[in-house]
C-alpha positions in Angstrom: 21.7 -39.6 -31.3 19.8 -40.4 -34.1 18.3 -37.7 -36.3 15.5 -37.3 -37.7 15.7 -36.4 -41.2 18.5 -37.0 -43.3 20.0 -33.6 -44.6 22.3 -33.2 -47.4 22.8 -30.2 -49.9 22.9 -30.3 -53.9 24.0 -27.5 -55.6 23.7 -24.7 -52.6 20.4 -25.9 -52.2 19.8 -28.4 -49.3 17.4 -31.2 -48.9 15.6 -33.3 -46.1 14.4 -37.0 -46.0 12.0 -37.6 -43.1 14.5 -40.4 -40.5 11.0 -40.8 -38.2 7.9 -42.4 -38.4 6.9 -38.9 -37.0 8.0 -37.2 -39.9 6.1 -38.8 -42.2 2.7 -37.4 -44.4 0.1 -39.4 -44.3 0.7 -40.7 -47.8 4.5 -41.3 -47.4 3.1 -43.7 -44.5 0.8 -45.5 -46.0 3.0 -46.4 -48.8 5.8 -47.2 -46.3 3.8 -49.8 -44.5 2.5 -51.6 -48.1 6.4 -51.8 -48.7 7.0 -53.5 -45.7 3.9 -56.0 -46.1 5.9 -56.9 -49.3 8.6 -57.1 -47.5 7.3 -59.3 -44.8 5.9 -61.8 -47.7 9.4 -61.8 -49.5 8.2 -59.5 -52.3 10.6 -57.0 -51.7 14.3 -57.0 -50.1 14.6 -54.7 -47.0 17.0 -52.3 -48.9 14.4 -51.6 -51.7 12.4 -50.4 -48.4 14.5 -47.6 -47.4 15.4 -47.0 -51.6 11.9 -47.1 -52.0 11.4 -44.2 -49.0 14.4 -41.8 -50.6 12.4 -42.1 -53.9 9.3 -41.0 -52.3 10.7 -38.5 -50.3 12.7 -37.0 -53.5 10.0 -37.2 -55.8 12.5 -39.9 -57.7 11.5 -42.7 -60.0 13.9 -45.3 -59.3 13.0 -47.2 -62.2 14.5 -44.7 -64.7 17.7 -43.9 -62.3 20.3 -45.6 -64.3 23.7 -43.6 -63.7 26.2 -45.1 -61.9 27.0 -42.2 -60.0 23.3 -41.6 -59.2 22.7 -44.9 -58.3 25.7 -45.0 -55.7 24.5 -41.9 -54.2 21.2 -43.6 -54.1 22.7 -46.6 -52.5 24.3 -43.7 -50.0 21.1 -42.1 -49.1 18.8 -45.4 -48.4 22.1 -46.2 -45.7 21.1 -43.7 -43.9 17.6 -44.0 -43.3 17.7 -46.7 -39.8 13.7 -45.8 -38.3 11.6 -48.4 -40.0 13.6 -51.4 -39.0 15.5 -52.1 -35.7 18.0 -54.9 -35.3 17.4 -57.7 -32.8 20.4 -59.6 -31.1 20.6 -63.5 -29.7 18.8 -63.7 -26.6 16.9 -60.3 -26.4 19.6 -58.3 -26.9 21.9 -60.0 -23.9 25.1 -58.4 -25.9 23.6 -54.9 -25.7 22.7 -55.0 -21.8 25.8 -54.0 -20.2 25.8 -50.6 -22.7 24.9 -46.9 -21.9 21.6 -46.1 -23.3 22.8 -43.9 -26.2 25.3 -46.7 -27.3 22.8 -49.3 -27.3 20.1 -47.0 -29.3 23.1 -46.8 -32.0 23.3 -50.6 -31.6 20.0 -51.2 -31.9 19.7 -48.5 -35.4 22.8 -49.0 -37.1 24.3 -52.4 -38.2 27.8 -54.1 -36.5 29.6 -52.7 -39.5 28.9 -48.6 -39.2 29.3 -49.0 -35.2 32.4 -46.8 -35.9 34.3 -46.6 -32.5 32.5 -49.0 -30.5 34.2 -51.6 -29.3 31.9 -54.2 -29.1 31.1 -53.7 -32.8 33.5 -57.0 -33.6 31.9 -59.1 -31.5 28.5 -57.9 -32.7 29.6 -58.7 -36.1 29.6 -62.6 -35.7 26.0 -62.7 -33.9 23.2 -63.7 -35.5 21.2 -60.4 -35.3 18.2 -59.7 -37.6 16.2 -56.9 -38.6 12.6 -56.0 -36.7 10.5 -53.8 -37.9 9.9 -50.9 -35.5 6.4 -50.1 -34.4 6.9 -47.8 -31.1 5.8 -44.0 -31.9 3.2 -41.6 -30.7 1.6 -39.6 -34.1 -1.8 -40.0 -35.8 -0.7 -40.4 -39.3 -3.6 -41.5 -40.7 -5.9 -38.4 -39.3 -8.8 -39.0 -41.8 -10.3 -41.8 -44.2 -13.0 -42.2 -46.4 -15.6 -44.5 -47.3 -18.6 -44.7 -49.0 -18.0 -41.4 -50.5 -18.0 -40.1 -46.4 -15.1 -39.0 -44.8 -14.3 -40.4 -40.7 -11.9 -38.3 -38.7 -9.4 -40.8 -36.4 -8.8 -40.1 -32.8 -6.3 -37.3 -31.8 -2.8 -37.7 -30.3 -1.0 -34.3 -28.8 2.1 -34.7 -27.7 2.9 -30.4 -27.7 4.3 -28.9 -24.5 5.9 -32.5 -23.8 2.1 -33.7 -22.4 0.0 -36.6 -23.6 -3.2 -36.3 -25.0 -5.5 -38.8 -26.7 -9.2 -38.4 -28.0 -9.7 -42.0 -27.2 -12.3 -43.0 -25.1 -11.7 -45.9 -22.5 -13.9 -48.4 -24.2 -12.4 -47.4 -27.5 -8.9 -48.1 -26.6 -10.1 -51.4 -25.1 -11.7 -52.7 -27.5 -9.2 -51.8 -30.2 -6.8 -53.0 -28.1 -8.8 -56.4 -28.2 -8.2 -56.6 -32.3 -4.4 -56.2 -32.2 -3.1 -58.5 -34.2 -6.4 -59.9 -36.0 -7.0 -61.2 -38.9 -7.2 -59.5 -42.3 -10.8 -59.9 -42.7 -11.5 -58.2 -38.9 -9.4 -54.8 -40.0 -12.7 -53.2 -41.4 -13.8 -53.2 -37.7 -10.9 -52.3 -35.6 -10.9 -49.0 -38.6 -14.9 -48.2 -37.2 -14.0 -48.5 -33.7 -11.1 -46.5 -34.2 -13.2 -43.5 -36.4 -16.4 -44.0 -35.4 -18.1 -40.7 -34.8 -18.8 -39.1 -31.5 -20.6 -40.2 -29.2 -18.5 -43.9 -29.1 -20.4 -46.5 -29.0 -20.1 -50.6 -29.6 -23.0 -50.7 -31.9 -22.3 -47.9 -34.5 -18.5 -48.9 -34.8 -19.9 -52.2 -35.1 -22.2 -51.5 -37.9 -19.8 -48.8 -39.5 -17.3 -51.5 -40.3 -20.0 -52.7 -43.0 -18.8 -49.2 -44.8 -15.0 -49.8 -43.8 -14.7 -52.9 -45.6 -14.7 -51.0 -49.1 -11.5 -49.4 -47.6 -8.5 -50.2 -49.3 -6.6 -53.2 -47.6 -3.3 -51.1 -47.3 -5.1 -48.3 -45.6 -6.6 -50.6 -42.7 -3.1 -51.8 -42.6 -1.6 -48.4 -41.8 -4.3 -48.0 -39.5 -3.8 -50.7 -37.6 -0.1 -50.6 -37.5 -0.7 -47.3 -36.5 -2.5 -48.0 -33.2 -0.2 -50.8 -32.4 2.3 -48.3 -32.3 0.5 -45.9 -30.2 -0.3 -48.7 -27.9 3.5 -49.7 -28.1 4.8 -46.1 -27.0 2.3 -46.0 -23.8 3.1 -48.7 -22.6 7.0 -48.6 -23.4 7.9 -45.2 -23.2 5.6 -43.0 -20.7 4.3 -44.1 -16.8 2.0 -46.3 -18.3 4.3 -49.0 -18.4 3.5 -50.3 -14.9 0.6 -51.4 -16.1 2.2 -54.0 -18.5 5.0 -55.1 -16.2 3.3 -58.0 -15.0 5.5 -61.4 -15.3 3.9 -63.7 -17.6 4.8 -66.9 -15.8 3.1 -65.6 -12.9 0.0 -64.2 -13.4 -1.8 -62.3 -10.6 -3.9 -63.5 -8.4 -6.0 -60.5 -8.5 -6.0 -59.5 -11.9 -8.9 -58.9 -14.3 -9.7 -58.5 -18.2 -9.6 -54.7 -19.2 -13.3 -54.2 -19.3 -13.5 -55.8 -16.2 -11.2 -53.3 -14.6 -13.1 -50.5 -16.3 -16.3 -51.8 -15.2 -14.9 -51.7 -11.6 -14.8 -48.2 -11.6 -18.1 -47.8 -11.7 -18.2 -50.0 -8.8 -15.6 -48.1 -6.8 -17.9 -44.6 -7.4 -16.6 -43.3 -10.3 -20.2 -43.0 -12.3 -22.3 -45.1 -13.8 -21.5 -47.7 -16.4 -21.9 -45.3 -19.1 -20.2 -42.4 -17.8 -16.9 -44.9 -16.8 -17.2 -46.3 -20.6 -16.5 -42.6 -22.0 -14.1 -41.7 -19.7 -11.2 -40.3 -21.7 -8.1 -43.2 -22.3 -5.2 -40.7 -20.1 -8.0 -40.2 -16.9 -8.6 -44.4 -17.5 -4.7 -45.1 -17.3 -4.0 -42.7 -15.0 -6.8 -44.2 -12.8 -5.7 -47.7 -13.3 -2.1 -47.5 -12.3 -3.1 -45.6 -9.3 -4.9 -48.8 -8.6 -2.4 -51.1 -8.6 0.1 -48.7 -7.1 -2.6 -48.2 -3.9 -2.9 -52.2 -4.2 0.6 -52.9 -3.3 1.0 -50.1 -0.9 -2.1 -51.6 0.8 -0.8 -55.0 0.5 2.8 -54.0 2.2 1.1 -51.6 4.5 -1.2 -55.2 6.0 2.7 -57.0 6.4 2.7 -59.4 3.7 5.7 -59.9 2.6 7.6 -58.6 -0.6 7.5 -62.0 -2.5 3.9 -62.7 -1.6 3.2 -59.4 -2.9 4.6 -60.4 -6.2 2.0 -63.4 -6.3 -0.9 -61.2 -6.2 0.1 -58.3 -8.4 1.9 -60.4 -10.6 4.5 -57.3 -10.5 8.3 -58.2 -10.5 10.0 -57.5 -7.1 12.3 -55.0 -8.3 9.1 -52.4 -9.6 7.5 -53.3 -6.4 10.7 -51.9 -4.5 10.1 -48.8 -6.7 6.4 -48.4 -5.6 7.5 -48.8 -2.0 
């Protein structure tokens, strides 16, 4: 099992570098993700990431480390730190698919060559894996930004007495979700949807993301990486992933855009268009894969067959078997 800080002790006196994307402050974050848009350009090797975090974490400038000894134990430390990056295998991992699912989270952290004691760690070796980085957690890290001289408070996550909570609103979440991925120039607006004030609505994050755009690039970066790994983590890691296991070659028949779904609630009795649009993000989930769990249970309950279901749902056969 992975931890989550790297511990070591100096002297009787012991020290921790943050090993999560949890564990991180807010500033350690941001400066994380700028490293790894370097890195993604080719500005900076993928080691001087994790040397780069150590130094941070220490309160070290690696600039004026020039020991040999220091700069081994340096070399040492930034080893040990696996959470920004994953490695990705031929094939989507086909090597790692016949492993138990604390050998293949070691696979999938630590390179062929510290896979001490695993036997497929040879064969691993000669494949032509790479290095992803990982955006899957469930933290706020950037809880509050400023512009204009005016400071925005983000949308809470709490994940305390292992239950999910999220200040998003349905709309919100949808129409962030919408700007995943976008282009530079568009980040100043998925920032405004994302901390615009209470009540939520299209037209003041819309005309908020006038003030964002004087927000420094880096920090909409961190934001938006941010949400894409809070996204990520619902739909990976919780019930929620249901809703996502649609096939892509074969899209459902009865399937609609997001704010058409949402809108549909209103439809089905659940309020009126404005009270469905600020309907929290866990009560819009929850409602949704309900849906499509009623759906197919309708579906089987009315005879059609297993494979037909699959054409309108769009759902794989094996998850329908689980719903059934």
């Amino acid at each position: 099992m992975m931890e989550r800080f790297i511990q070591f002790t100096v002297k009787g006196e012991t020290y921790r570098i943050p090993n999560a994307w949890e564990e991180l402050s807010e500033v350690s974050y941001i400066e994380l993700v700028r490293d790894i848009q370097l890195m993604a350009r080719g500005e900076l090797p993928l080691a001087m990431v994790r040397v780069n975090h150590v130094c941070r974490s220490m309160g070290w400038n690696p600039g004026k480390i020039k020991d040999s000894q220091a700069l081994e134990n340096l070399a040492w430390l930034a080893g040990q730190v696996t959470f920004p990056f994953l490695i990705e295998y031929p094939d989507r991992d086909a090597a790692l698919q016949e492993l138990d699912a604390e050998t293949r989270k070691l696979c999938k952290r630590l390179p062929p060559n510290r896979l001490y004691g695993i036997g497929i760690s040879r064969y691993l070796e000669r494949l032509d894996y790479r290095y992803v980085v990982d955006s899957c957690f469930c933290k706020q890290l950037v809880p509050v930004i400023e512009a204009e001289d005016e400071l925005y408070a983000g949308y809470k996550i709490d994940t305390s007495f292992n239950h999910l909570t999220c200040s998003l609103t349905a709309l919100q979440f949808i129409q962030a979700r919408s700007l995943i991925g976008c282009p530079v120039e568009q980040l100043p607006l998925l920032a405004a949807i994302l901390y615009c004030p209470e009540p939520y609505s299209s037209i003041r994050a819309h005309a908020l993301a006038v003030s964002f755009v004087k927000v420094p690039e880096t920090e909409l970066a961190a934001i938006a990486f941010n949400f894409q790994s809070f996204v990520n983590y619902l739909f990976t890691r919780t019930e929620f992933r249901l809703l996502t296991e649609t096939t892509a070659d074969r899209p459902s028949a009865i399937s609609t855009g997001p704010l058409e779904s949402l809108y549909n609630l209103s439809a089905d009795g659940l309020g009126d268009i404005d009270k469905v649009e600020r309907m929290s993000l866990m009560q819009y989930l929850i409602l949704m894969r309900k849906k499509l769990i009623d759906t197919v249970r309708s579906l089987h309950a009315a005879k059609m067959e297993k494979i037909n279901i699959a054409k309108e749902t769009g759902l794989p056969i094996n998850i329908i078997n689980q719903i059934l």
